[in-house]
Coordinates of C-alpha atoms in Angstrom, one line a residue:
Chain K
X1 CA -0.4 15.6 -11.6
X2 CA 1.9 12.1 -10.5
X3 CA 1.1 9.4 -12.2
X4 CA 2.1 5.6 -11.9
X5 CA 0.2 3.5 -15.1
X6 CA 0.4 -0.1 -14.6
X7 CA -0.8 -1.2 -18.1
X8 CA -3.6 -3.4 -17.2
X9 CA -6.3 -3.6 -15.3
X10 CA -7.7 -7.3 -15.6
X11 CA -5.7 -10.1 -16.9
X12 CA -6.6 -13.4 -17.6
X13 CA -3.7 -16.1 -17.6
X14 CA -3.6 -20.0 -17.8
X15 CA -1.2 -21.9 -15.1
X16 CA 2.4 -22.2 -16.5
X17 CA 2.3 -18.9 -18.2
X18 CA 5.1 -16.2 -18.1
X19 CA 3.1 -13.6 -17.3
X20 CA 4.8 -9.6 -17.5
X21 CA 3.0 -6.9 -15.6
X22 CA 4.4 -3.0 -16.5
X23 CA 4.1 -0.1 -14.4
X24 CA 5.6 3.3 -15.3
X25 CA 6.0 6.5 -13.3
X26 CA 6.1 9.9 -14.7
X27 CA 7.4 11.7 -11.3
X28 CA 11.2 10.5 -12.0
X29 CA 11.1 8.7 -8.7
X30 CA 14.0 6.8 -7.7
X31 CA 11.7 3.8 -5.5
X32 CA 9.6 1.3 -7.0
X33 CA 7.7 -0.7 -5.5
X34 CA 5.5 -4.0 -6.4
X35 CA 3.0 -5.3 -3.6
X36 CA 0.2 -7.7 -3.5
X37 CA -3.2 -7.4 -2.1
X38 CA -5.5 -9.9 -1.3
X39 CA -8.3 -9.5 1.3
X40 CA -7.7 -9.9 4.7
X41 CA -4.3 -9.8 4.0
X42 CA -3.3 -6.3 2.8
X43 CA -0.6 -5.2 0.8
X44 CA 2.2 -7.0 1.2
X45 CA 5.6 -6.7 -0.5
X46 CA 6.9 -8.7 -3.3
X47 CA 10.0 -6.5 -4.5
X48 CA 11.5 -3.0 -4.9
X49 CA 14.2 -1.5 -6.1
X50 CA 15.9 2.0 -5.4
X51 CA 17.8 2.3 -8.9
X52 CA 18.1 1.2 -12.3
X53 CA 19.6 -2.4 -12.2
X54 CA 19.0 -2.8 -8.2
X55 CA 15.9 -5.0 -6.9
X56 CA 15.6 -5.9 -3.6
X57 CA 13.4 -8.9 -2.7
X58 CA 10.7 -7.9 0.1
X59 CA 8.8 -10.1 1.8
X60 CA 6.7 -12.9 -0.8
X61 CA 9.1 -12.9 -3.4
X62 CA 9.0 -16.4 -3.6
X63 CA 7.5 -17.6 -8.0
X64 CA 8.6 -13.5 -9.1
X65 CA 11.0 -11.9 -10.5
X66 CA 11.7 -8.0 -11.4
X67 CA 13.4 -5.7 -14.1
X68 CA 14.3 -2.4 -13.7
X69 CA 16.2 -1.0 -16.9
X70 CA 15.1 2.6 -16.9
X71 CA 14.1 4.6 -14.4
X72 CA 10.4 4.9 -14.9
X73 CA 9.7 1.8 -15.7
X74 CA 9.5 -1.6 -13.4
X75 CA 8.4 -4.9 -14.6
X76 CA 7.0 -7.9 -12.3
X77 CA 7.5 -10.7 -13.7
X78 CA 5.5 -14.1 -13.2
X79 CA 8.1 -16.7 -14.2
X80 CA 5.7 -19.6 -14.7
X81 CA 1.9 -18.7 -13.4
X82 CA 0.0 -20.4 -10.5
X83 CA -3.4 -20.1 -9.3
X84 CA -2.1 -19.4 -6.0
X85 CA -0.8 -15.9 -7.9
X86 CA -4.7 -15.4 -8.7
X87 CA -4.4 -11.6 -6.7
X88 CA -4.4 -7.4 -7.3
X89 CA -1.1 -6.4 -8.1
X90 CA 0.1 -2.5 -7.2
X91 CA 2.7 -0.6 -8.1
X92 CA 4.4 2.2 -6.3
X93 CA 6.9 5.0 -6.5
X94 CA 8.2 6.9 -4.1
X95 CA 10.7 9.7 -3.5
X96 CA 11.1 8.4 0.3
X97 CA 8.2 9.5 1.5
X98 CA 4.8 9.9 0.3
X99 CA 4.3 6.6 -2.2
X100 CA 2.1 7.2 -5.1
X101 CA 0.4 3.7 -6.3
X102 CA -1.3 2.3 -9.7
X103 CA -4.7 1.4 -9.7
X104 CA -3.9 -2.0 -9.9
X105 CA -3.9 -5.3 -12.2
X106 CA -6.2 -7.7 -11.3
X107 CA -4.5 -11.3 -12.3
X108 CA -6.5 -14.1 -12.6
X109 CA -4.7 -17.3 -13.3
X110 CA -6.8 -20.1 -14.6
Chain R
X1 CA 5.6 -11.9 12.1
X2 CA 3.6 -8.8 11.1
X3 CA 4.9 -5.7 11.7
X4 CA 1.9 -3.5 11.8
X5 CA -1.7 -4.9 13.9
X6 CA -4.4 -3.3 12.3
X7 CA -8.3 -3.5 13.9
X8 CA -10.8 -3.5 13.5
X9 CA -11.3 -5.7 10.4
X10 CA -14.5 -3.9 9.4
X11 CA -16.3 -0.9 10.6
X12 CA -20.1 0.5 10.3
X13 CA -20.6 4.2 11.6
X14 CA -23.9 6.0 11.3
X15 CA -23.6 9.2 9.1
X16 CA -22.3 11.9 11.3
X17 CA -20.7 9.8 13.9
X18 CA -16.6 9.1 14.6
X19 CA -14.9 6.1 13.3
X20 CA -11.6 5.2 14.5
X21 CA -9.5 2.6 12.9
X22 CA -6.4 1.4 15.2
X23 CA -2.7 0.5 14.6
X24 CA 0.4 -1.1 17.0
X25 CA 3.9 -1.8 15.4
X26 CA 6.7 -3.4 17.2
X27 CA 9.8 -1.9 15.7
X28 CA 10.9 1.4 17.4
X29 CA 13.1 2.2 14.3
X30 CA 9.6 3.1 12.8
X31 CA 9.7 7.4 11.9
X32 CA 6.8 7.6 9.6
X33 CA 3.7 6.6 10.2
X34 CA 0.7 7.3 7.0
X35 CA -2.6 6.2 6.7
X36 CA -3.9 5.7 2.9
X37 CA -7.3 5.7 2.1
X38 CA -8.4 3.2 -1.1
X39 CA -11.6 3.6 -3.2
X40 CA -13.0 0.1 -5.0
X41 CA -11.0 0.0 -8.3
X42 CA -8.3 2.5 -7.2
X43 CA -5.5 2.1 -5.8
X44 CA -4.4 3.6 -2.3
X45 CA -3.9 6.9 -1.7
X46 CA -2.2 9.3 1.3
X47 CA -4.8 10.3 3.2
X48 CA -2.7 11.6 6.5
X49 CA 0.8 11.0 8.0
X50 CA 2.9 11.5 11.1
X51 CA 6.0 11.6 12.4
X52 CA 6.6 10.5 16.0
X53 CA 7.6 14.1 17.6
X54 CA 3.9 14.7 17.6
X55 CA 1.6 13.2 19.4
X56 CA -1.4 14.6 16.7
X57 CA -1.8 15.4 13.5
X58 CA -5.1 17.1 12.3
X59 CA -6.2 17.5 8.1
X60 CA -10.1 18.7 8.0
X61 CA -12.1 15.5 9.7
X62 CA -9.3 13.3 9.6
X63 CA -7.2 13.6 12.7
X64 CA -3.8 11.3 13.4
X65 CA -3.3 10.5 17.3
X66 CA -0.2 9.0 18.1
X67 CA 1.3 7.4 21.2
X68 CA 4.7 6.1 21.4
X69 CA 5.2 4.8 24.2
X70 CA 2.7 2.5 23.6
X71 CA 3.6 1.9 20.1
X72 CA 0.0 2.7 18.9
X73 CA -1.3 5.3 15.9
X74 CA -4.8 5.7 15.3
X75 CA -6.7 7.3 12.4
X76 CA -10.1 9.1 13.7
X77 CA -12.8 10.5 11.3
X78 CA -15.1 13.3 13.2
X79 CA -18.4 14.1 11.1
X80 CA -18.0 10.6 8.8
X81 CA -19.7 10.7 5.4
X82 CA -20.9 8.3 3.6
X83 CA -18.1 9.4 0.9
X84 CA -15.6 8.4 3.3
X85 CA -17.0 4.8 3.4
X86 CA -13.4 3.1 2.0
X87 CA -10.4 0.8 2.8
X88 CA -8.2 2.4 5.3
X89 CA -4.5 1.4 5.6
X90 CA -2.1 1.9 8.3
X91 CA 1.5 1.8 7.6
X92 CA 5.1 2.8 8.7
X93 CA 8.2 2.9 7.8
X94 CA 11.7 3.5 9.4
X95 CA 14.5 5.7 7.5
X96 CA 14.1 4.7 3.4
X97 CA 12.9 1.1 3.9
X98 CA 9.5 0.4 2.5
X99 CA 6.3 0.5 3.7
X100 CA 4.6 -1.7 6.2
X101 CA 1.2 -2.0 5.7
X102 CA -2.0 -3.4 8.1
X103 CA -4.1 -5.4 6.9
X104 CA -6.7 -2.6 6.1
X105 CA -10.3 -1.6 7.9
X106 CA -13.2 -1.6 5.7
X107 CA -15.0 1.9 6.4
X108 CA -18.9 1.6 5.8
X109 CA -20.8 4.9 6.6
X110 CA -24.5 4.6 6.4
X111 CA -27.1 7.2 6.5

């Protein structure tokens, strides 16, 4: 059975923190995806990346960053933590076609 | 500039009736076209996809119809459940760039 884990589901944060949010896939998928959902929005892309050591910014990248040093495992990374980040957070892996997401982390920055 | 129009914004169907969730995308480089299905405290989940040399695709109640000329993919649910009451995602992607998602339908199914 695929599996991505992101590691948590609720986290609490105060503004300015450097907040790390882990998600590993078990499916040795090459694509990983991070996206953001927020309602009435939908899920929209922060970063991927298609190998180790590549990250391509998608389309709210803008206050994250990413790291990809193995395969299964890709890290967003909030470099200093606004309230404006207050959102769900999903992961994703892919082989090109069907994408296989986490069940989320739901950030709350105080 | 989004990519993908998604409507309606929310949906109530009586138990046993259709629902039918709508999508338009601009880009004509688009070759995949999936609809995922997410649960409260889950993440999303394929439900049903399409490629644009159909014009339909059909999995049990959930049936893809697709019409490219006009750009437009729509998810319909025959015999809807109060089960399927969810948040429905269209999305599409051309060649091995990522998804682009709608903004999501909220599905309510009452008895």
């Amino acid at each position: 059975d695929v599996k991505v884990t992101q590691s948590s589901r609720y986290l609490v944060k105060r503004t300015g923190e450097k907040v790390f949010l882990e998600c590993v896939q078990d499916m040795d998928h090459e694509n990983m995806f991070w996206y953001r959902q927020d309602p009435g929005l939908g899920l929209r892309l922060i970063y991927f990346s298609y190998d180790v050591k590549m990250k391509e910014k998608g389309d709210i990248p803008e206050g994250y960053s990413v790291s990809r040093e193995k395969k299964e495992r890709f890290s967003l990374i909030l470099e200093s933590a606004s309230t404006n980040q207050t959102s769900m957070y999903l992961c994703a892996s892919s082989t090109g076609t069907e994408a296989f997401f986490g069940q989320g982390t739901r950030l709350t920055v105080v | 500039q989004q990519q993908v129009k998604q409507s309606p914004q929310s949906l109530i169907v009586q138990k046993g009736g259709i629902s039918i969730i709508n999508c338009a995308y601009e880009n004509t480089a688009f070759d995949y076209f999936p609809w995922y299905q997410q649960f409260p405290g889950k993440g999303p989940a394929l439900l049903i996809a399409i490629r644009p040399d159909v014009s339909e695709k059909k999995e049990g109640r959930f049936t893809i119809s697709f019409n490219k000329s006009a750009k437009q993919f729509s998810l319909h649910i025959m015999d809807s459940q109060p089960g399927d009451s969810a948040t429905y995602f269209c999305a599409a992607r051309g060649g091995n760039t990522p998804l682009v998602f709608g903004k999501g339908t909220r599905l309510s199914v009452i008895a």
